[in-house]
PDB file of C-alpha atoms in Angstrom:
ATOM      1  CA  UNK A  24      27.734 -18.595   4.291  1.00 80.00           C
ATOM      2  CA  UNK A  25      27.704 -14.894   3.291  1.00 81.00           C
ATOM      3  CA  UNK A  26      28.571 -13.778   6.823  1.00 84.00           C
ATOM      4  CA  UNK A  27      31.627 -16.003   7.213  1.00 91.00           C
ATOM      5  CA  UNK A  28      34.258 -14.529   9.513  1.00 92.00           C
ATOM      6  CA  UNK A  29      37.284 -15.608   7.484  1.00 96.00           C
ATOM      7  CA  UNK A  30      39.126 -13.133   5.311  1.00 97.00           C
ATOM      8  CA  UNK A  31      38.885 -15.719   2.517  1.00 98.00           C
ATOM      9  CA  UNK A  32      36.176 -15.539  -0.127  1.00 99.00           C
ATOM     10  CA  UNK A  33      35.928 -18.789  -2.095  1.00 99.00           C
ATOM     11  CA  UNK A  34      34.901 -18.898  -5.749  1.00 99.00           C
ATOM     12  CA  UNK A  35      34.162 -22.050  -7.749  1.00 99.00           C
ATOM     13  CA  UNK A  36      33.785 -21.087 -11.404  1.00 98.00           C
ATOM     14  CA  UNK A  37      33.320 -24.636 -12.731  1.00 98.00           C
ATOM     15  CA  UNK A  38      31.289 -26.149  -9.897  1.00 98.00           C
ATOM     16  CA  UNK A  39      28.453 -27.686 -11.930  1.00 97.00           C
ATOM     17  CA  UNK A  40      27.803 -29.736 -15.048  1.00 95.00           C
ATOM     18  CA  UNK A  41      24.131 -28.766 -15.180  1.00 94.00           C
ATOM     19  CA  UNK A  42      22.481 -27.578 -18.391  1.00 93.00           C
ATOM     20  CA  UNK A  43      19.465 -25.235 -18.497  1.00 92.00           C
ATOM     21  CA  UNK A  44      16.237 -26.811 -19.736  1.00 89.00           C
ATOM     22  CA  UNK A  45      16.254 -24.232 -22.506  1.00 88.00           C
ATOM     23  CA  UNK A  46      19.343 -25.898 -24.049  1.00 88.00           C
ATOM     24  CA  UNK A  47      18.464 -29.594 -24.554  1.00 83.00           C
ATOM     25  CA  UNK A  48      20.852 -29.858 -27.511  1.00 80.00           C
ATOM     26  CA  UNK A  49      23.836 -29.449 -25.158  1.00 80.00           C
ATOM     27  CA  UNK A  50      22.399 -31.962 -22.696  1.00 71.00           C
ATOM     28  CA  UNK A  51      22.772 -34.733 -25.298  1.00 70.00           C
ATOM     29  CA  UNK A  52      26.552 -34.541 -24.794  1.00 70.00           C
ATOM     30  CA  UNK A  53      26.303 -36.710 -21.679  1.00 71.00           C
ATOM     31  CA  UNK A  54      29.896 -37.961 -21.787  1.00 80.00           C
ATOM     32  CA  UNK A  55      31.434 -34.516 -22.314  1.00 84.00           C
ATOM     33  CA  UNK A  56      29.330 -33.134 -19.460  1.00 89.00           C
ATOM     34  CA  UNK A  57      30.445 -35.870 -17.077  1.00 88.00           C
ATOM     35  CA  UNK A  58      34.131 -35.521 -17.928  1.00 89.00           C
ATOM     36  CA  UNK A  59      36.572 -32.690 -17.173  1.00 91.00           C
ATOM     37  CA  UNK A  60      35.334 -30.898 -20.280  1.00 90.00           C
ATOM     38  CA  UNK A  61      31.991 -30.248 -18.580  1.00 93.00           C
ATOM     39  CA  UNK A  62      33.119 -29.127 -15.132  1.00 95.00           C
ATOM     40  CA  UNK A  63      35.963 -29.252 -12.616  1.00 97.00           C
ATOM     41  CA  UNK A  64      35.476 -32.664 -11.044  1.00 97.00           C
ATOM     42  CA  UNK A  65      35.620 -32.517  -7.245  1.00 98.00           C
ATOM     43  CA  UNK A  66      36.034 -28.736  -7.092  1.00 99.00           C
ATOM     44  CA  UNK A  67      32.586 -28.048  -5.634  1.00 99.00           C
ATOM     45  CA  UNK A  68      33.015 -30.640  -2.875  1.00 99.00           C
ATOM     46  CA  UNK A  69      36.449 -29.275  -2.036  1.00 99.00           C
ATOM     47  CA  UNK A  70      35.120 -25.705  -2.018  1.00 99.00           C
ATOM     48  CA  UNK A  71      32.254 -26.570   0.318  1.00 98.00           C
ATOM     49  CA  UNK A  72      34.573 -28.329   2.741  1.00 99.00           C
ATOM     50  CA  UNK A  73      37.029 -25.420   2.680  1.00 99.00           C
ATOM     51  CA  UNK A  74      34.150 -23.032   3.316  1.00 98.00           C
ATOM     52  CA  UNK A  75      33.168 -25.005   6.412  1.00 98.00           C
ATOM     53  CA  UNK A  76      36.722 -25.321   7.742  1.00 98.00           C
ATOM     54  CA  UNK A  77      37.552 -21.641   7.267  1.00 98.00           C
ATOM     55  CA  UNK A  78      34.098 -20.190   7.988  1.00 98.00           C
ATOM     56  CA  UNK A  79      34.409 -18.519   4.595  1.00 98.00           C
ATOM     57  CA  UNK A  80      31.708 -17.416   2.153  1.00 98.00           C
ATOM     58  CA  UNK A  81      31.528 -19.421  -1.068  1.00 98.00           C
ATOM     59  CA  UNK A  82      29.979 -18.641  -4.451  1.00 98.00           C
ATOM     60  CA  UNK A  83      29.475 -21.563  -6.859  1.00 99.00           C
ATOM     61  CA  UNK A  84      28.584 -21.368 -10.536  1.00 98.00           C
ATOM     62  CA  UNK A  85      25.327 -23.030 -11.528  1.00 97.00           C
ATOM     63  CA  UNK A  86      25.945 -24.383 -15.029  1.00 97.00           C
ATOM     64  CA  UNK A  87      28.432 -26.397 -17.043  1.00 96.00           C
ATOM     65  CA  UNK A  88      31.377 -24.661 -18.640  1.00 96.00           C
ATOM     66  CA  UNK A  89      30.089 -26.141 -21.922  1.00 95.00           C
ATOM     67  CA  UNK A  90      27.039 -23.876 -21.582  1.00 96.00           C
ATOM     68  CA  UNK A  91      29.164 -20.830 -20.800  1.00 97.00           C
ATOM     69  CA  UNK A  92      32.501 -20.676 -19.019  1.00 98.00           C
ATOM     70  CA  UNK A  93      32.267 -18.432 -15.963  1.00 99.00           C
ATOM     71  CA  UNK A  94      36.047 -18.010 -15.932  1.00 98.00           C
ATOM     72  CA  UNK A  95      36.413 -16.746 -19.495  1.00 98.00           C
ATOM     73  CA  UNK A  96      35.864 -13.222 -20.827  1.00 98.00           C
ATOM     74  CA  UNK A  97      32.624 -12.972 -22.777  1.00 98.00           C
ATOM     75  CA  UNK A  98      33.274 -13.162 -26.494  1.00 95.00           C
ATOM     76  CA  UNK A  99      36.468 -15.189 -26.178  1.00 95.00           C
ATOM     77  CA  UNK A 100      36.567 -18.462 -28.185  1.00 92.00           C
ATOM     78  CA  UNK A 101      36.343 -20.602 -25.036  1.00 94.00           C
ATOM     79  CA  UNK A 102      33.482 -18.620 -23.474  1.00 97.00           C
ATOM     80  CA  UNK A 103      30.842 -20.645 -25.345  1.00 96.00           C
ATOM     81  CA  UNK A 104      32.959 -23.362 -26.969  1.00 93.00           C
ATOM     82  CA  UNK A 105      31.907 -24.735 -30.335  1.00 92.00           C
ATOM     83  CA  UNK A 106      34.428 -27.555 -29.842  1.00 90.00           C
ATOM     84  CA  UNK A 107      35.873 -28.702 -26.505  1.00 88.00           C
ATOM     85  CA  UNK A 108      38.877 -31.052 -26.443  1.00 81.00           C
ATOM     86  CA  UNK A 109      37.997 -32.178 -29.963  1.00 81.00           C
ATOM     87  CA  UNK A 110      34.320 -32.815 -29.142  1.00 82.00           C
ATOM     88  CA  UNK A 111      31.758 -30.713 -31.063  1.00 86.00           C
ATOM     89  CA  UNK A 112      29.235 -29.068 -28.742  1.00 89.00           C
ATOM     90  CA  UNK A 113      25.844 -28.864 -30.498  1.00 85.00           C
ATOM     91  CA  UNK A 114      23.929 -25.694 -29.854  1.00 88.00           C
ATOM     92  CA  UNK A 115      26.987 -23.497 -29.289  1.00 92.00           C
ATOM     93  CA  UNK A 116      27.314 -22.062 -32.804  1.00 92.00           C
ATOM     94  CA  UNK A 117      25.136 -19.083 -31.903  1.00 94.00           C
ATOM     95  CA  UNK A 118      24.724 -15.416 -32.747  1.00 96.00           C
ATOM     96  CA  UNK A 119      25.999 -12.544 -30.639  1.00 96.00           C
ATOM     97  CA  UNK A 120      22.431 -11.862 -29.500  1.00 96.00           C
ATOM     98  CA  UNK A 121      21.958 -15.487 -28.436  1.00 96.00           C
ATOM     99  CA  UNK A 122      25.300 -15.421 -26.617  1.00 97.00           C
ATOM    100  CA  UNK A 123      24.266 -12.280 -24.732  1.00 98.00           C
ATOM    101  CA  UNK A 124      20.988 -13.931 -23.711  1.00 96.00           C
ATOM    102  CA  UNK A 125      22.861 -17.006 -22.476  1.00 96.00           C
ATOM    103  CA  UNK A 126      25.223 -14.800 -20.486  1.00 98.00           C
ATOM    104  CA  UNK A 127      22.232 -13.061 -18.890  1.00 98.00           C
ATOM    105  CA  UNK A 128      20.894 -16.449 -17.781  1.00 96.00           C
ATOM    106  CA  UNK A 129      24.044 -18.336 -16.837  1.00 97.00           C
ATOM    107  CA  UNK A 130      27.071 -16.014 -16.488  1.00 98.00           C
ATOM    108  CA  UNK A 131      26.000 -12.719 -14.972  1.00 99.00           C
ATOM    109  CA  UNK A 132      23.973 -14.101 -12.017  1.00 98.00           C
ATOM    110  CA  UNK A 133      27.111 -15.833 -10.719  1.00 99.00           C
ATOM    111  CA  UNK A 134      29.360 -12.817 -11.121  1.00 99.00           C
ATOM    112  CA  UNK A 135      26.770 -10.401  -9.758  1.00 99.00           C
ATOM    113  CA  UNK A 136      26.584 -12.583  -6.650  1.00 98.00           C
ATOM    114  CA  UNK A 137      30.370 -12.365  -6.286  1.00 99.00           C
ATOM    115  CA  UNK A 138      30.315  -8.599  -6.805  1.00 98.00           C
ATOM    116  CA  UNK A 139      27.538  -8.117  -4.239  1.00 98.00           C
ATOM    117  CA  UNK A 140      29.422 -10.204  -1.677  1.00 98.00           C
ATOM    118  CA  UNK A 141      32.677  -8.307  -2.201  1.00 98.00           C
ATOM    119  CA  UNK A 142      30.921  -4.934  -2.131  1.00 97.00           C
ATOM    120  CA  UNK A 143      29.256  -5.821   1.181  1.00 96.00           C
ATOM    121  CA  UNK A 144      32.588  -6.848   2.706  1.00 96.00           C
ATOM    122  CA  UNK A 145      34.203  -3.648   1.444  1.00 96.00           C
ATOM    123  CA  UNK A 146      31.418  -1.589   2.996  1.00 96.00           C
ATOM    124  CA  UNK A 147      31.938  -3.422   6.312  1.00 94.00           C
ATOM    125  CA  UNK A 148      35.694  -2.840   5.968  1.00 95.00           C
ATOM    126  CA  UNK A 149      36.188  -6.585   6.298  1.00 95.00           C
ATOM    127  CA  UNK A 150      39.597  -7.915   5.197  1.00 95.00           C
ATOM    128  CA  UNK A 151      39.171  -9.993   2.043  1.00 97.00           C
ATOM    129  CA  UNK A 152      41.245 -12.294  -0.141  1.00 98.00           C
ATOM    130  CA  UNK A 153      40.046 -14.307  -3.147  1.00 98.00           C
ATOM    131  CA  UNK A 154      40.640 -18.068  -3.382  1.00 99.00           C
ATOM    132  CA  UNK A 155      39.369 -19.489  -6.672  1.00 99.00           C
ATOM    133  CA  UNK A 156      39.086 -23.293  -6.458  1.00 99.00           C
ATOM    134  CA  UNK A 157      39.538 -25.458  -9.560  1.00 98.00           C
ATOM    135  CA  UNK A 158      40.618 -28.962 -10.534  1.00 98.00           C
ATOM    136  CA  UNK A 159      42.488 -30.299 -13.556  1.00 96.00           C
ATOM    137  CA  UNK A 160      42.616 -33.601 -15.400  1.00 92.00           C
ATOM    138  CA  UNK A 161      45.711 -35.800 -14.834  1.00 92.00           C
ATOM    139  CA  UNK A 162      46.463 -35.976 -18.552  1.00 85.00           C
ATOM    140  CA  UNK A 163      45.779 -34.302 -21.860  1.00 80.00           C
ATOM    141  CA  UNK A 164      46.660 -35.673 -25.303  1.00 73.00           C
ATOM    142  CA  UNK A 165      50.437 -35.684 -25.490  1.00 75.00           C
ATOM    143  CA  UNK A 166      50.882 -34.401 -21.936  1.00 81.00           C
ATOM    144  CA  UNK A 167      51.048 -36.222 -18.629  1.00 85.00           C
ATOM    145  CA  UNK A 168      50.690 -33.880 -15.680  1.00 92.00           C
ATOM    146  CA  UNK A 169      52.904 -34.750 -12.713  1.00 95.00           C
ATOM    147  CA  UNK A 170      51.636 -31.967 -10.456  1.00 97.00           C
ATOM    148  CA  UNK A 171      49.234 -32.945  -7.669  1.00 97.00           C
ATOM    149  CA  UNK A 172      48.442 -29.258  -7.213  1.00 98.00           C
ATOM    150  CA  UNK A 173      49.049 -26.071  -9.144  1.00 98.00           C
ATOM    151  CA  UNK A 174      49.065 -22.516  -7.841  1.00 98.00           C
ATOM    152  CA  UNK A 175      48.143 -19.994 -10.513  1.00 98.00           C
ATOM    153  CA  UNK A 176      48.363 -16.222 -10.474  1.00 98.00           C
ATOM    154  CA  UNK A 177      48.621 -13.161 -12.688  1.00 97.00           C
ATOM    155  CA  UNK A 178      50.103  -9.889 -11.507  1.00 95.00           C
ATOM    156  CA  UNK A 179      49.517 -10.635  -7.808  1.00 96.00           C
ATOM    157  CA  UNK A 180      51.746 -13.182  -6.029  1.00 96.00           C
ATOM    158  CA  UNK A 181      50.874 -12.228  -2.443  1.00 97.00           C
ATOM    159  CA  UNK A 182      48.949 -15.451  -1.860  1.00 98.00           C
ATOM    160  CA  UNK A 183      50.545 -17.600  -4.537  1.00 98.00           C
ATOM    161  CA  UNK A 184      54.090 -17.387  -3.162  1.00 97.00           C
ATOM    162  CA  UNK A 185      53.281 -18.605   0.376  1.00 97.00           C
ATOM    163  CA  UNK A 186      50.948 -21.328  -0.943  1.00 98.00           C
ATOM    164  CA  UNK A 187      53.663 -22.651  -3.253  1.00 98.00           C
ATOM    165  CA  UNK A 188      56.278 -22.499  -0.503  1.00 98.00           C
ATOM    166  CA  UNK A 189      54.068 -24.316   2.013  1.00 98.00           C
ATOM    167  CA  UNK A 190      52.968 -27.049  -0.389  1.00 98.00           C
ATOM    168  CA  UNK A 191      56.515 -27.692  -1.586  1.00 98.00           C
ATOM    169  CA  UNK A 192      57.594 -28.313   1.990  1.00 97.00           C
ATOM    170  CA  UNK A 193      55.418 -31.443   2.008  1.00 95.00           C
ATOM    171  CA  UNK A 194      57.364 -34.585   1.035  1.00 95.00           C
ATOM    172  CA  UNK A 195      56.214 -36.190  -2.193  1.00 94.00           C
ATOM    173  CA  UNK A 196      54.076 -33.315  -3.442  1.00 96.00           C
ATOM    174  CA  UNK A 197      54.753 -32.027  -6.940  1.00 97.00           C
ATOM    175  CA  UNK A 198      53.437 -28.463  -7.134  1.00 98.00           C
ATOM    176  CA  UNK A 199      53.017 -26.427 -10.298  1.00 97.00           C
ATOM    177  CA  UNK A 200      54.003 -22.763 -10.263  1.00 98.00           C
ATOM    178  CA  UNK A 201      51.736 -21.256 -12.947  1.00 96.00           C
ATOM    179  CA  UNK A 202      51.587 -24.608 -14.727  1.00 93.00           C
ATOM    180  CA  UNK A 203      49.839 -26.383 -16.392  1.00 89.00           C
ATOM    181  CA  UNK A 204      47.974 -23.072 -16.741  1.00 87.00           C
ATOM    182  CA  UNK A 205      48.557 -19.434 -15.860  1.00 91.00           C
ATOM    183  CA  UNK A 206      46.182 -16.560 -15.115  1.00 96.00           C
ATOM    184  CA  UNK A 207      45.825 -13.827 -17.732  1.00 94.00           C
ATOM    185  CA  UNK A 208      43.364 -11.038 -18.414  1.00 92.00           C
ATOM    186  CA  UNK A 209      42.689 -12.414 -21.889  1.00 92.00           C
ATOM    187  CA  UNK A 210      42.087 -15.974 -20.723  1.00 94.00           C
ATOM    188  CA  UNK A 211      40.534 -15.609 -17.266  1.00 97.00           C
ATOM    189  CA  UNK A 212      37.713 -13.618 -15.718  1.00 98.00           C
ATOM    190  CA  UNK A 213      37.419 -14.275 -11.976  1.00 98.00           C
ATOM    191  CA  UNK A 214      40.898 -13.420 -10.702  1.00 98.00           C
ATOM    192  CA  UNK A 215      41.472 -10.380 -12.973  1.00 98.00           C
ATOM    193  CA  UNK A 216      38.025  -8.867 -12.352  1.00 98.00           C
ATOM    194  CA  UNK A 217      37.185  -9.780  -8.751  1.00 98.00           C
ATOM    195  CA  UNK A 218      40.720  -9.869  -7.375  1.00 98.00           C
ATOM    196  CA  UNK A 219      43.274  -7.823  -9.284  1.00 98.00           C
ATOM    197  CA  UNK A 220      40.929  -5.020 -10.369  1.00 97.00           C
ATOM    198  CA  UNK A 221      39.952  -4.479  -6.720  1.00 98.00           C
ATOM    199  CA  UNK A 222      43.513  -4.731  -5.443  1.00 97.00           C
ATOM    200  CA  UNK A 223      42.635  -7.773  -3.325  1.00 98.00           C
ATOM    201  CA  UNK A 224      45.081 -10.621  -2.671  1.00 98.00           C
ATOM    202  CA  UNK A 225      43.983 -13.422  -4.993  1.00 98.00           C
ATOM    203  CA  UNK A 226      45.063 -16.857  -6.129  1.00 98.00           C
ATOM    204  CA  UNK A 227      43.722 -19.723  -8.220  1.00 99.00           C
ATOM    205  CA  UNK A 228      44.110 -23.134  -6.562  1.00 99.00           C
ATOM    206  CA  UNK A 229      44.144 -26.131  -8.932  1.00 98.00           C
ATOM    207  CA  UNK A 230      44.034 -29.688  -7.538  1.00 98.00           C
ATOM    208  CA  UNK A 231      44.523 -32.704  -9.804  1.00 97.00           C
ATOM    209  CA  UNK A 232      41.227 -34.504 -10.149  1.00 96.00           C
ATOM    210  CA  UNK A 233      42.433 -37.971  -9.184  1.00 96.00           C
ATOM    211  CA  UNK A 234      43.108 -36.559  -5.715  1.00 97.00           C
ATOM    212  CA  UNK A 235      39.474 -35.518  -5.333  1.00 98.00           C
ATOM    213  CA  UNK A 236      37.624 -38.674  -6.378  1.00 96.00           C
ATOM    214  CA  UNK A 237      37.018 -39.913  -2.826  1.00 98.00           C
ATOM    215  CA  UNK A 238      35.684 -38.268   0.310  1.00 98.00           C
ATOM    216  CA  UNK A 239      39.029 -39.001   1.961  1.00 98.00           C
ATOM    217  CA  UNK A 240      40.909 -37.239  -0.822  1.00 98.00           C
ATOM    218  CA  UNK A 241      38.674 -34.187  -0.637  1.00 99.00           C
ATOM    219  CA  UNK A 242      39.059 -34.041   3.136  1.00 99.00           C
ATOM    220  CA  UNK A 243      42.846 -34.358   2.974  1.00 98.00           C
ATOM    221  CA  UNK A 244      43.150 -31.513   0.470  1.00 99.00           C
ATOM    222  CA  UNK A 245      40.665 -29.337   2.326  1.00 99.00           C
ATOM    223  CA  UNK A 246      42.527 -29.761   5.613  1.00 99.00           C
ATOM    224  CA  UNK A 247      45.878 -29.089   3.917  1.00 99.00           C
ATOM    225  CA  UNK A 248      44.728 -25.933   2.118  1.00 99.00           C
ATOM    226  CA  UNK A 249      42.819 -24.615   5.129  1.00 99.00           C
ATOM    227  CA  UNK A 250      45.862 -25.014   7.371  1.00 98.00           C
ATOM    228  CA  UNK A 251      48.065 -23.158   4.892  1.00 98.00           C
ATOM    229  CA  UNK A 252      45.575 -20.337   4.524  1.00 98.00           C
ATOM    230  CA  UNK A 253      45.260 -19.954   8.299  1.00 97.00           C
ATOM    231  CA  UNK A 254      49.047 -19.556   8.501  1.00 96.00           C
ATOM    232  CA  UNK A 255      48.997 -16.922   5.755  1.00 96.00           C
ATOM    233  CA  UNK A 256      46.074 -15.133   7.386  1.00 94.00           C
ATOM    234  CA  UNK A 257      47.805 -15.107  10.766  1.00 93.00           C
ATOM    235  CA  UNK A 258      50.924 -13.555   9.254  1.00 91.00           C
ATOM    236  CA  UNK A 259      48.899 -10.682   7.795  1.00 87.00           C
ATOM    237  CA  UNK A 260      47.364 -10.110   4.379  1.00 80.00           C
ATOM    238  CA  UNK A 261      48.805  -6.972   2.785  1.00 74.00           C
ATOM    239  CA  UNK A 262      46.211  -5.162   0.729  1.00 74.00           C
ATOM    240  CA  UNK A 263      43.271  -7.203   2.005  1.00 77.00           C
ATOM    241  CA  UNK A 264      41.497  -4.084   3.265  1.00 75.00           C
ATOM    242  CA  UNK A 265      39.499  -3.858   6.458  1.00 61.00           C
ATOM    243  CA  UNK A 266      39.264  -1.368   9.238  1.00 46.00           C
TER     244      UNK A 266
END
């Protein structure tokens, strides 16, 4: 939906657990690919539903984060992980030249698509804000995660603050404010590069994966997040650009 009328642009960095045919050694890690280590479970379905509700353009990554993580700076240890959550990933102990070739195949096409979309909206003077959609596992070794949703941000809180406020008004919802993760230039790529570097309002939305396992759960979260964004949009988006 590249011509969506919403000011929102949706990104889904961990949408897929696919592996290129050129990397069969990674494909043998079936369990790791199916689990949260391989992708953000439910994030693609939630993103697509949000795109429809908001009439917003959406860009989805095409490959598993075990192949290359589209939300990590190239060259960082978690960009092409040799080990993920204690599981060795065969085929990821590669040279710098091999890593660059993998980025050309699996990382840059996604980010070039985002850049082209944002450039076109800038040229049309169309107001734009970045919503990056993710999901997180309910538990990690030694850590139970009580939050049903987490709102993450770096330097820019223009979207994060109203999202946190709106979600915390809902009875029974536990909402993380930059937890269990936080956005940083050293650890993230999408928000710092596509949002902050352009001066666009931007936020990373994390939904706990057990809330996205059913169609009903996806629909409930999509309706909730879409309603909040419409309220924010109606109140004005400082710095979103436009004519």
